Amino acid sequence: MTESRSTTRKSFRREGEDKRREDLIAATLECVAERGLAGATVREIALRADVTAGLIRYYFPAKDDLIGAAYRAVMNRMTVQASDALKSAADDPRDRLNAFVKANLGQPIMDPNNLSLWAGFIGMVHADPAMALAHRDGYLGFRDELEALIREALLAAGKPAEPIHTRRHAIAVNAIIDGLWLEGCLAGDIFAEGELAETGIAAIEAVLAISLNPEKGGAI
Amino acid sequence: MTESRSTTRKSFRREGEDKRREDLIAATLECVAERGLAGATVREIALRADVTAGLIRYYFPAKDDLIGAAYRAVMNRMTVQASDALKSAADDPRDRLNAFVKANLGQPIMDPNNLSLWAGFIGMVHADPAMALAHRDGYLGFRDELEALIREALLAAGKPAEPIHTRRHAIAVNAIIDGLWLEGCLAGDIFAEGELAETGIAAIEAVLAISLNPEKGGAI
DNA sequence: GCTCTAATTATGCAAGCGTATAAATACACA
DNA sequence: TGTGTATTTATACGCTTGCATAATTAGAGC
């Protein structure tokens, strides 16, 4: 008896919802990192995740939902990586700020893939209110964390730490970190190992007028 | 006698090649600013420029050629705007650096449209060697200009200005400018008028350990 | 083992994309 | 005025895109 109408369907295993979402987000981030946002088509993502486009739609009703989730995931990942550096830092607040800065200006945070992801999303902030909101939340969260680290470092160095000054310092230090991160991601090959982290620490020490190495004493 | 096969073709005027290219680039930049890179389709650009897609192809054989030209145009525009600020600055090098920084951290350079344009292009650096090259050239050009301004300002303040130090300062000052520019473009509504320019000047004064107001004297 | 249903595959749709090409015409020149 | 051609419009092509939908089946529960 001849086999009629070959309708062989690929065998599959079911996965839990969380795992599926995570895998789809990971596949999305890979696609964006390699080919930019435009290259992250539903088909490419599906191929990368070894599923079909229909499954993507099942978990993320519109492509924008997946893109938004991917952005939040990459921002969250960088935040966690920087926070992890705090966990293994010495107890002195200056060491902690030092470790935080160095984490943000070293691998795996300062990485061209992260830059591609970040820029792809950031480029949509002007046109997409949801992206604008996500970015604003992230920015303020990061800056608040930074301001707290700065306040503690100033106090540990015996310097005044009024909110009006720590706010301004946080804005400036955030700029130094972001700006050097950009330089490192975009032109990392022309800098020596650790050069940008050192440059960042030196600039921040100058701005705060303290040393971020407690053994050296309080203020510069 | 009835009119047969209405083939009325829109009347047109010819333009010179340079004007055409400029107009197409301008239309492209408008589209990118409003809708991100993905929104700048050939049809949308043609509509914006009041021409047809065929004409775009006549002047730019591939869409990538137009996108690349648009990127170079926006970078060049920002560079010219910053340089213009130098022309009207006082002669003292500290005034000149001060004016350069303020120009980069104020309108029209620090503008959400510029951010959208920049991010859209930057997001492709990792995936597109031509974009990577264009960016590298722009970065080194900007940094060299900044380094020269810094060197002169240091000398005017009676401070040493060896290349190893001015290079490092240029990297840091570039970061401060870029970082604050990002903050201003992405969250400009939460900062007071001129606040980021002031923050930038203060941070750079701290990093260089000089004042950028010559009447205040040489060093801090 | 059987039933049910949520998860998954496979396929298709309509719209849009960059690019290709032919025809028309503005305009420079003789 | 007539001619030639570079520029421009109009249209079409083949492919890709996000989304839609029907059919199938893994696996939980009884």
Short mmCIF file of C-alpha atoms (C1' of nucleotides) in Angstrom, two decimals:
data_model
loop_
_atom_site.label_atom_id
_atom_site.label_comp_id
_atom_site.label_asym_id
_atom_site.label_seq_id
_atom_site.Cartn_x
_atom_site.Cartn_y
_atom_site.Cartn_z
CA MET A 1 0.00 0.00 0.00
CA THR A 2 1.55 3.22 -1.19
CA GLU A 3 1.97 6.06 1.24
CA SER A 4 -0.49 8.80 0.32
CA ARG A 5 0.02 12.57 0.66
CA SER A 6 3.17 12.74 2.66
CA THR A 7 2.19 14.99 5.53
CA THR A 8 5.02 14.17 7.85
CA ARG A 9 5.14 16.69 10.55
CA LYS A 10 8.27 17.36 12.53
CA SER A 11 8.15 15.71 15.94
CA PHE A 12 8.33 18.08 18.85
CA ARG A 13 8.50 18.35 22.60
CA ARG A 14 6.52 20.80 24.63
CA GLU A 15 8.24 23.27 26.92
CA GLY A 16 7.02 25.40 29.77
CA GLU A 17 5.91 28.90 29.02
CA ASP A 18 8.81 30.59 30.87
CA LYS A 19 11.43 28.52 29.12
CA ARG A 20 9.85 29.20 25.74
CA ARG A 21 9.76 32.92 26.30
CA GLU A 22 13.37 32.94 27.50
CA ASP A 23 14.51 30.93 24.49
CA LEU A 24 12.69 33.22 22.10
CA ILE A 25 14.14 36.28 23.73
CA ALA A 26 17.62 34.77 23.59
CA ALA A 27 17.18 33.97 19.91
CA THR A 28 16.00 37.51 19.29
CA LEU A 29 18.99 39.03 21.02
CA GLU A 30 21.33 36.85 18.96
CA CYS A 31 19.68 37.98 15.75
CA VAL A 32 19.76 41.66 16.70
CA ALA A 33 23.38 41.45 17.78
CA GLU A 34 24.40 39.90 14.49
CA ARG A 35 22.28 41.69 11.97
CA GLY A 36 20.75 44.69 13.70
CA LEU A 37 17.09 45.12 14.44
CA ALA A 38 16.08 44.86 10.79
CA GLY A 39 17.71 41.48 10.54
CA ALA A 40 15.69 40.06 13.39
CA THR A 41 12.72 38.89 11.33
CA VAL A 42 10.17 36.51 12.80
CA ARG A 43 11.42 33.78 10.47
CA GLU A 44 15.04 34.31 11.42
CA ILE A 45 14.22 34.25 15.11
CA ALA A 46 12.11 31.13 14.66
CA LEU A 47 14.93 29.44 12.79
CA ARG A 48 17.38 30.42 15.48
CA ALA A 49 15.11 29.09 18.22
CA ASP A 50 14.31 25.93 16.20
CA VAL A 51 10.57 26.57 16.26
CA THR A 52 8.09 27.98 13.79
CA ALA A 53 6.71 31.47 13.44
CA GLY A 54 3.34 30.29 14.72
CA LEU A 55 4.87 29.39 18.06
CA ILE A 56 6.35 32.86 18.38
CA ARG A 57 2.93 34.30 17.86
CA TYR A 58 1.47 32.02 20.46
CA TYR A 59 3.78 33.45 23.13
CA PHE A 60 4.13 36.99 21.79
CA PRO A 61 0.98 38.11 19.97
CA ALA A 62 2.79 40.84 18.09
CA LYS A 63 6.42 41.13 17.10
CA ASP A 64 6.71 44.38 19.05
CA ASP A 65 5.92 42.45 22.21
CA LEU A 66 8.93 40.22 21.60
CA ILE A 67 11.19 43.15 20.76
CA GLY A 68 10.13 44.99 23.90
CA ALA A 69 10.72 41.91 26.05
CA ALA A 70 14.15 41.46 24.47
CA TYR A 71 15.12 45.03 25.27
CA ARG A 72 14.07 44.69 28.87
CA ALA A 73 16.01 41.44 29.06
CA VAL A 74 19.27 42.93 27.81
CA MET A 75 19.00 45.95 30.07
CA ASN A 76 18.21 43.70 32.99
CA ARG A 77 21.16 41.48 32.17
CA MET A 78 23.57 44.41 32.23
CA THR A 79 22.08 45.65 35.48
CA VAL A 80 22.50 42.26 37.09
CA GLN A 81 26.07 41.98 35.85
CA ALA A 82 26.95 45.33 37.39
CA SER A 83 25.21 44.43 40.65
CA ASP A 84 27.08 41.15 40.80
CA ALA A 85 30.30 43.12 40.82
CA LEU A 86 29.09 44.87 43.98
CA LYS A 87 28.58 41.57 45.73
CA SER A 88 32.24 40.64 45.48
CA ALA A 89 33.54 44.13 46.19
CA ALA A 90 35.14 45.06 49.51
CA ASP A 91 32.88 46.69 52.04
CA ASP A 92 34.17 50.24 51.78
CA PRO A 93 31.78 52.33 49.65
CA ARG A 94 34.67 53.64 47.58
CA ASP A 95 35.64 50.09 46.68
CA ARG A 96 32.04 49.42 45.79
CA LEU A 97 31.77 52.41 43.46
CA ASN A 98 35.14 51.45 41.98
CA ALA A 99 33.92 47.90 41.33
CA PHE A 100 30.66 49.14 39.85
CA VAL A 101 32.42 51.43 37.41
CA LYS A 102 34.91 48.76 36.41
CA ALA A 103 32.16 46.24 35.83
CA ASN A 104 30.33 48.63 33.53
CA LEU A 105 33.54 49.38 31.65
CA GLY A 106 34.67 45.82 31.19
CA GLN A 107 33.41 42.51 29.80
CA PRO A 108 30.75 41.31 29.49
CA ILE A 109 28.92 44.64 29.73
CA MET A 110 31.18 46.63 27.45
CA ASP A 111 30.67 44.46 24.38
CA PRO A 112 29.84 45.29 20.73
CA ASN A 113 26.85 42.95 20.82
CA ASN A 114 25.37 44.90 23.71
CA LEU A 115 25.94 48.11 21.79
CA SER A 116 24.11 46.80 18.74
CA LEU A 117 21.21 45.71 20.89
CA TRP A 118 21.06 48.92 22.84
CA ALA A 119 21.35 51.18 19.81
CA GLY A 120 18.76 49.26 17.86
CA PHE A 121 16.25 49.76 20.61
CA ILE A 122 17.28 53.30 21.48
CA GLY A 123 16.80 54.37 17.90
CA MET A 124 13.10 53.66 18.32
CA VAL A 125 12.61 55.70 21.48
CA HIS A 126 11.60 58.79 19.55
CA ALA A 127 9.00 56.95 17.51
CA ASP A 128 7.65 54.49 20.08
CA PRO A 129 6.17 55.65 23.41
CA ALA A 130 6.48 52.19 24.97
CA MET A 131 10.21 52.11 24.24
CA ALA A 132 10.54 55.66 25.55
CA LEU A 133 8.91 54.61 28.83
CA ALA A 134 11.07 51.53 29.16
CA HIS A 135 14.17 53.57 28.61
CA ARG A 136 13.17 56.27 31.09
CA ASP A 137 12.57 53.71 33.81
CA GLY A 138 15.93 52.11 33.14
CA TYR A 139 17.78 55.40 33.12
CA LEU A 140 16.31 56.65 36.37
CA GLY A 141 16.85 53.28 38.05
CA PHE A 142 20.52 53.19 37.05
CA ARG A 143 21.08 56.77 38.06
CA ASP A 144 19.43 56.31 41.42
CA GLU A 145 21.63 53.31 42.12
CA LEU A 146 24.66 55.30 41.08
CA GLU A 147 23.66 58.25 43.23
CA ALA A 148 23.38 56.01 46.27
CA LEU A 149 26.84 54.56 45.62
CA ILE A 150 28.26 58.06 45.19
CA ARG A 151 26.65 59.35 48.37
CA GLU A 152 28.12 56.52 50.40
CA ALA A 153 31.55 56.96 48.82
CA LEU A 154 31.54 60.69 49.59
CA LEU A 155 30.53 60.07 53.19
CA ALA A 156 33.18 57.40 53.58
CA ALA A 157 35.76 59.93 52.38
CA GLY A 158 34.49 62.47 54.89
CA LYS A 159 32.96 64.74 52.27
CA PRO A 160 29.54 66.37 52.35
CA ALA A 161 26.83 64.55 50.39
CA GLU A 162 23.79 66.77 50.01
CA PRO A 163 21.20 65.59 47.49
CA ILE A 164 21.60 68.58 45.21
CA HIS A 165 25.27 67.70 44.77
CA THR A 166 24.91 63.93 44.61
CA ARG A 167 22.25 64.31 41.92
CA ARG A 168 24.55 66.38 39.82
CA HIS A 169 27.45 64.01 40.43
CA ALA A 170 25.26 61.05 39.45
CA ILE A 171 24.36 62.72 36.17
CA ALA A 172 28.01 63.41 35.40
CA VAL A 173 29.26 59.99 36.48
CA ASN A 174 26.50 58.33 34.51
CA ALA A 175 27.68 60.29 31.48
CA ILE A 176 31.29 59.23 32.01
CA ILE A 177 30.29 55.57 32.25
CA ASP A 178 27.97 55.72 29.26
CA GLY A 179 30.38 57.71 27.14
CA LEU A 180 33.32 55.40 27.83
CA TRP A 181 31.10 52.37 27.33
CA LEU A 182 30.26 53.72 23.89
CA GLU A 183 33.91 54.29 23.08
CA GLY A 184 34.79 50.82 24.26
CA CYS A 185 32.00 49.09 22.35
CA LEU A 186 32.54 51.03 19.15
CA ALA A 187 36.31 51.22 19.10
CA GLY A 188 37.46 48.71 21.67
CA ASP A 189 40.28 47.48 19.45
CA ILE A 190 42.23 50.72 19.75
CA PHE A 191 42.33 50.76 23.57
CA ALA A 192 44.60 48.78 25.86
CA GLU A 193 43.16 46.19 28.23
CA GLY A 194 41.47 47.97 31.12
CA GLU A 195 42.44 51.37 29.77
CA LEU A 196 38.93 52.74 29.67
CA ALA A 197 38.09 51.49 33.15
CA GLU A 198 41.17 53.28 34.48
CA THR A 199 40.28 56.42 32.52
CA GLY A 200 36.79 56.26 33.96
CA ILE A 201 37.98 55.81 37.54
CA ALA A 202 40.40 58.72 37.19
CA ALA A 203 37.75 61.01 35.74
CA ILE A 204 35.22 60.07 38.40
CA GLU A 205 37.81 60.59 41.16
CA ALA A 206 38.42 64.05 39.76
CA VAL A 207 34.72 64.89 39.56
CA LEU A 208 34.01 63.64 43.08
CA ALA A 209 37.36 64.92 44.39
CA ILE A 210 37.95 61.69 46.29
CA SER A 211 40.00 58.57 45.72
CA LEU A 212 38.20 55.34 44.96
CA ASN A 213 40.97 53.39 46.64
CA PRO A 214 40.38 53.66 50.41
CA GLU A 215 43.99 52.78 51.30
CA LYS A 216 45.07 56.01 49.66
CA GLY A 217 43.10 58.09 52.12
CA GLY A 218 39.94 60.20 51.97
CA ALA A 219 40.05 63.07 49.53
CA ILE A 220 42.42 63.77 46.66
CA MET B 1 -12.95 62.97 -30.07
CA THR B 2 -12.64 61.04 -26.81
CA GLU B 3 -9.41 61.02 -24.91
CA SER B 4 -7.90 57.54 -25.14
CA ARG B 5 -5.83 55.67 -22.53
CA SER B 6 -5.27 58.35 -20.00
CA THR B 7 -1.52 58.25 -19.59
CA THR B 8 -1.11 61.64 -18.02
CA ARG B 9 2.23 61.86 -16.52
CA LYS B 10 3.03 64.31 -13.76
CA SER B 11 4.94 67.32 -15.05
CA PHE B 12 8.36 67.79 -13.61
CA ARG B 13 11.38 70.04 -13.54
CA ARG B 14 14.94 68.85 -13.68
CA GLU B 15 17.37 69.67 -10.89
CA GLY B 16 21.12 69.57 -10.64
CA GLU B 17 22.74 66.44 -9.30
CA ASP B 18 24.01 68.05 -6.09
CA LYS B 19 20.64 69.53 -5.24
CA ARG B 20 18.93 66.25 -5.91
CA ARG B 21 21.27 64.33 -3.68
CA GLU B 22 20.94 66.91 -0.91
CA ASP B 23 17.16 66.82 -1.11
CA LEU B 24 17.10 63.03 -1.01
CA ILE B 25 19.42 62.96 1.97
CA ALA B 26 17.31 65.56 3.74
CA ALA B 27 14.17 63.53 3.09
CA THR B 28 15.91 60.43 4.39
CA LEU B 29 16.97 62.15 7.59
CA GLU B 30 13.42 63.36 8.16
CA CYS B 31 12.07 59.86 7.74
CA VAL B 32 14.65 58.30 10.04
CA ALA B 33 14.11 60.95 12.68
CA GLU B 34 10.36 60.34 12.69
CA ARG B 35 10.08 56.63 12.26
CA GLY B 36 13.50 55.14 12.85
CA LEU B 37 15.61 53.48 10.22
CA ALA B 38 12.97 50.82 9.45
CA GLY B 39 10.47 53.54 8.64
CA ALA B 40 12.68 55.13 6.06
CA THR B 41 11.55 53.04 3.11
CA VAL B 42 12.38 54.03 -0.43
CA ARG B 43 8.72 54.86 -1.05
CA GLU B 44 8.46 56.99 2.06
CA ILE B 45 11.62 58.89 1.20
CA ALA B 46 10.42 59.37 -2.37
CA LEU B 47 7.09 60.67 -1.13
CA ARG B 48 8.83 63.03 1.26
CA ALA B 49 11.09 64.33 -1.48
CA ASP B 50 8.19 64.56 -3.95
CA VAL B 51 9.90 62.30 -6.49
CA THR B 52 9.56 58.65 -7.43
CA ALA B 53 11.55 55.64 -6.33
CA GLY B 54 13.18 55.42 -9.75
CA LEU B 55 14.79 58.80 -9.29
CA ILE B 56 16.27 57.72 -5.99
CA ARG B 57 17.80 54.76 -7.73
CA TYR B 58 19.21 57.02 -10.42
CA TYR B 59 21.22 59.01 -7.88
CA PHE B 60 21.84 56.25 -5.34
CA PRO B 61 22.10 52.83 -7.03
CA ALA B 62 21.37 50.94 -3.79
CA LYS B 63 19.45 52.03 -0.73
CA ASP B 64 22.53 51.46 1.41
CA ASP B 65 24.30 54.18 -0.56
CA LEU B 66 21.62 56.65 0.43
CA ILE B 67 21.64 55.54 4.06
CA GLY B 68 25.43 55.87 4.22
CA ALA B 69 25.31 59.32 2.68
CA ALA B 70 22.63 60.38 5.13
CA TYR B 71 24.72 59.23 8.08
CA ARG B 72 27.76 61.13 6.88
CA ALA B 73 25.57 64.19 6.35
CA VAL B 74 24.18 64.20 9.88
CA MET B 75 27.58 63.67 11.44
CA ASN B 76 29.02 66.41 9.28
CA ARG B 77 26.20 68.73 10.25
CA MET B 78 26.87 68.27 13.94
CA THR B 79 30.57 68.76 13.40
CA VAL B 80 29.96 72.02 11.54
CA GLN B 81 27.58 73.24 14.21
CA ALA B 82 30.19 72.66 16.91
CA SER B 83 32.90 74.31 14.82
CA ASP B 84 30.68 77.31 14.24
CA ALA B 85 30.55 77.82 17.99
CA LEU B 86 34.35 78.11 17.98
CA LYS B 87 34.22 80.89 15.44
CA SER B 88 32.26 83.15 17.75
CA ALA B 89 34.14 82.16 20.90
CA ALA B 90 36.64 84.50 22.55
CA ASP B 91 40.26 83.94 21.66
CA ASP B 92 41.41 82.32 24.88
CA PRO B 93 41.64 78.54 24.40
CA ARG B 94 39.68 77.95 27.60
CA ASP B 95 36.83 80.00 26.20
CA ARG B 96 37.07 78.02 23.01
CA LEU B 97 36.86 74.65 24.76
CA ASN B 98 34.02 76.01 26.88
CA ALA B 99 32.13 77.11 23.77
CA PHE B 100 32.76 73.78 22.03
CA VAL B 101 31.39 71.81 24.96
CA LYS B 102 28.36 74.06 25.32
CA ALA B 103 27.60 73.80 21.63
CA ASN B 104 27.67 70.00 21.79
CA LEU B 105 25.44 70.02 24.86
CA GLY B 106 22.85 72.45 23.57
CA GLN B 107 20.52 72.93 20.63
CA PRO B 108 20.59 72.08 17.79
CA ILE B 109 23.14 69.29 18.40
CA MET B 110 21.58 67.86 21.52
CA ASP B 111 18.23 66.98 19.94
CA PRO B 112 16.07 63.83 19.99
CA ASN B 113 16.02 63.74 16.20
CA ASN B 114 19.80 63.61 16.10
CA LEU B 115 19.73 60.80 18.63
CA SER B 116 17.33 58.75 16.52
CA LEU B 117 19.49 59.24 13.47
CA TRP B 118 22.71 58.46 15.26
CA ALA B 119 21.37 55.38 17.03
CA GLY B 120 19.79 54.00 13.90
CA PHE B 121 23.09 54.11 12.10
CA ILE B 122 25.21 53.08 15.08
CA GLY B 123 23.08 49.98 15.53
CA MET B 124 24.38 48.76 12.19
CA VAL B 125 28.07 49.27 12.91
CA HIS B 126 28.50 45.72 14.12
CA ALA B 127 26.87 44.24 11.05
CA ASP B 128 28.12 46.57 8.34
CA PRO B 129 31.84 47.22 7.74
CA ALA B 130 31.18 50.39 5.75
CA MET B 131 29.25 51.90 8.66
CA ALA B 132 31.98 50.78 11.05
CA LEU B 133 34.59 52.58 8.97
CA ALA B 134 32.50 55.74 8.72
CA HIS B 135 32.04 55.76 12.45
CA ARG B 136 35.72 55.17 13.22
CA ASP B 137 36.74 58.07 11.02
CA GLY B 138 34.22 60.34 12.67
CA TYR B 139 35.22 59.30 16.18
CA LEU B 140 38.95 59.82 15.63
CA GLY B 141 38.33 63.14 13.89
CA PHE B 142 36.20 64.45 16.74
CA ARG B 143 38.62 63.22 19.36
CA ASP B 144 41.61 64.73 17.62
CA GLU B 145 39.85 68.08 17.45
CA LEU B 146 38.97 67.81 21.10
CA GLU B 147 42.52 66.86 22.03
CA ALA B 148 43.86 69.94 20.27
CA LEU B 149 41.40 72.18 22.12
CA ILE B 150 42.34 70.55 25.42
CA ARG B 151 46.06 70.93 24.80
CA GLU B 152 45.68 74.63 24.09
CA ALA B 153 43.47 75.14 27.12
CA LEU B 154 45.98 73.39 29.38
CA LEU B 155 48.84 75.46 28.03
CA ALA B 156 46.84 78.66 28.44
CA ALA B 157 46.27 77.72 32.07
CA GLY B 158 50.00 77.13 32.53
CA LYS B 159 49.64 73.37 32.87
CA PRO B 160 51.75 70.69 31.19
CA ALA B 161 50.24 69.18 28.04
CA GLU B 162 52.16 66.06 27.04
CA PRO B 163 50.49 63.87 24.40
CA ILE B 164 50.09 60.88 26.69
CA HIS B 165 48.00 62.99 29.06
CA THR B 166 46.08 64.97 26.46
CA ARG B 167 45.11 61.72 24.74
CA ARG B 168 43.70 60.36 27.95
CA HIS B 169 41.95 63.63 28.71
CA ALA B 170 40.46 63.68 25.23
CA ILE B 171 39.05 60.18 25.70
CA ALA B 172 37.51 61.17 29.03
CA VAL B 173 36.16 64.51 27.84
CA ASN B 174 34.74 62.88 24.75
CA ALA B 175 32.96 60.44 27.05
CA ILE B 176 31.55 63.24 29.18
CA ILE B 177 30.23 65.05 26.14
CA ASP B 178 28.78 61.93 24.54
CA GLY B 179 27.27 60.68 27.77
CA LEU B 180 25.60 63.97 28.61
CA TRP B 181 24.44 64.34 25.03
CA LEU B 182 22.73 60.96 25.35
CA GLU B 183 21.11 61.97 28.62
CA GLY B 184 19.95 65.23 27.11
CA CYS B 185 18.55 63.66 23.95
CA LEU B 186 16.84 60.79 25.73
CA ALA B 187 15.56 62.57 28.80
CA GLY B 188 15.90 66.27 28.03
CA ASP B 189 12.54 67.07 29.59
CA ILE B 190 13.73 66.31 33.11
CA PHE B 191 16.70 68.70 33.00
CA ALA B 192 16.68 72.44 33.45
CA GLU B 193 17.74 74.73 30.59
CA GLY B 194 21.50 74.59 30.23
CA GLU B 195 21.83 72.24 33.17
CA LEU B 196 23.71 69.56 31.26
CA ALA B 197 26.08 72.03 29.66
CA GLU B 198 26.95 73.35 33.13
CA THR B 199 27.34 69.83 34.46
CA GLY B 200 29.62 69.02 31.56
CA ILE B 201 31.77 72.11 32.02
CA ALA B 202 32.13 71.40 35.76
CA ALA B 203 33.10 67.78 35.15
CA ILE B 204 35.61 68.71 32.47
CA GLU B 205 37.10 71.42 34.66
CA ALA B 206 37.56 68.81 37.36
CA VAL B 207 39.15 66.29 34.99
CA LEU B 208 41.52 68.86 33.48
CA ALA B 209 42.02 70.63 36.85
CA ILE B 210 41.63 74.01 35.19
CA SER B 211 38.87 76.58 34.90
CA LEU B 212 37.28 77.11 31.54
CA ASN B 213 36.61 80.73 32.41
CA PRO B 214 39.88 82.60 31.92
CA GLU B 215 38.85 85.55 34.15
CA LYS B 216 38.83 83.16 37.10
CA GLY B 217 42.49 82.49 36.73
CA GLY B 218 44.59 79.55 35.51
CA ALA B 219 44.13 76.38 37.50
CA ILE B 220 41.44 75.36 39.95
"C1'" DG C 1 -5.97 2.96 27.68
"C1'" DC C 2 -8.87 6.98 26.47
"C1'" DT C 3 -10.06 11.84 26.25
"C1'" DC C 4 -9.25 16.51 26.03
"C1'" DT C 5 -6.82 20.59 25.14
"C1'" DA C 6 -3.02 23.48 25.00
"C1'" DA C 7 1.03 23.73 22.36
"C1'" DT C 8 3.11 23.21 18.02
"C1'" DT C 9 3.72 22.58 13.03
"C1'" DA C 10 2.66 23.71 8.41
"C1'" DT C 11 0.81 26.58 5.22
"C1'" DG C 12 -1.12 30.59 3.28
"C1'" DC C 13 -2.44 35.65 2.85
"C1'" DA C 14 -2.02 40.42 1.82
"C1'" DA C 15 0.88 44.04 1.99
"C1'" DG C 16 5.15 46.02 1.48
"C1'" DC C 17 9.97 45.95 0.22
"C1'" DG C 18 14.15 47.14 -2.83
"C1'" DT C 19 15.09 46.84 -7.33
"C1'" DA C 20 14.41 46.72 -12.54
"C1'" DT C 21 12.93 48.67 -16.74
"C1'" DA C 22 10.46 51.04 -20.38
"C1'" DA C 23 8.52 55.19 -21.84
"C1'" DA C 24 8.14 60.04 -21.70
"C1'" DT C 25 9.95 64.60 -21.58
"C1'" DA C 26 12.74 68.72 -20.10
"C1'" DC C 27 16.19 71.18 -21.79
"C1'" DA C 28 20.75 72.06 -23.87
"C1'" DC C 29 22.67 72.76 -28.16
"C1'" DA C 30 23.07 73.50 -33.04
"C1'" DT D 1 12.83 74.76 -35.05
"C1'" DG D 2 14.66 70.15 -34.62
"C1'" DT D 3 17.50 66.67 -32.41
"C1'" DG D 4 19.51 64.04 -28.92
"C1'" DT D 5 19.99 62.53 -24.36
"C1'" DA D 6 19.98 62.73 -19.54
"C1'" DT D 7 16.55 62.87 -16.19
"C1'" DT D 8 12.21 61.60 -14.49
"C1'" DT D 9 7.80 59.16 -14.11
"C1'" DA D 10 5.13 55.08 -14.06
"C1'" DT D 11 4.77 50.46 -13.61
"C1'" DA D 12 6.04 45.85 -12.63
"C1'" DC D 13 8.76 41.98 -10.59
"C1'" DG D 14 10.17 38.68 -7.27
"C1'" DC D 15 10.85 38.26 -2.79
"C1'" DT D 16 10.14 39.10 2.11
"C1'" DT D 17 7.48 40.46 5.93
"C1'" DG D 18 4.22 40.07 10.02
"C1'" DC D 19 0.28 37.93 10.80
"C1'" DA D 20 -3.65 34.40 10.30
"C1'" DT D 21 -5.46 29.91 10.49
"C1'" DA D 22 -6.21 24.99 10.26
"C1'" DA D 23 -4.54 20.59 11.43
"C1'" DT D 24 -1.91 17.74 14.33
"C1'" DT D 25 -0.12 15.86 18.52
"C1'" DA D 26 2.23 15.76 23.18
"C1'" DG D 27 1.12 15.00 27.49
"C1'" DA D 28 -1.78 15.68 31.69
"C1'" DG D 29 -5.53 13.75 33.99
"C1'" DC D 30 -8.86 10.26 34.69
#
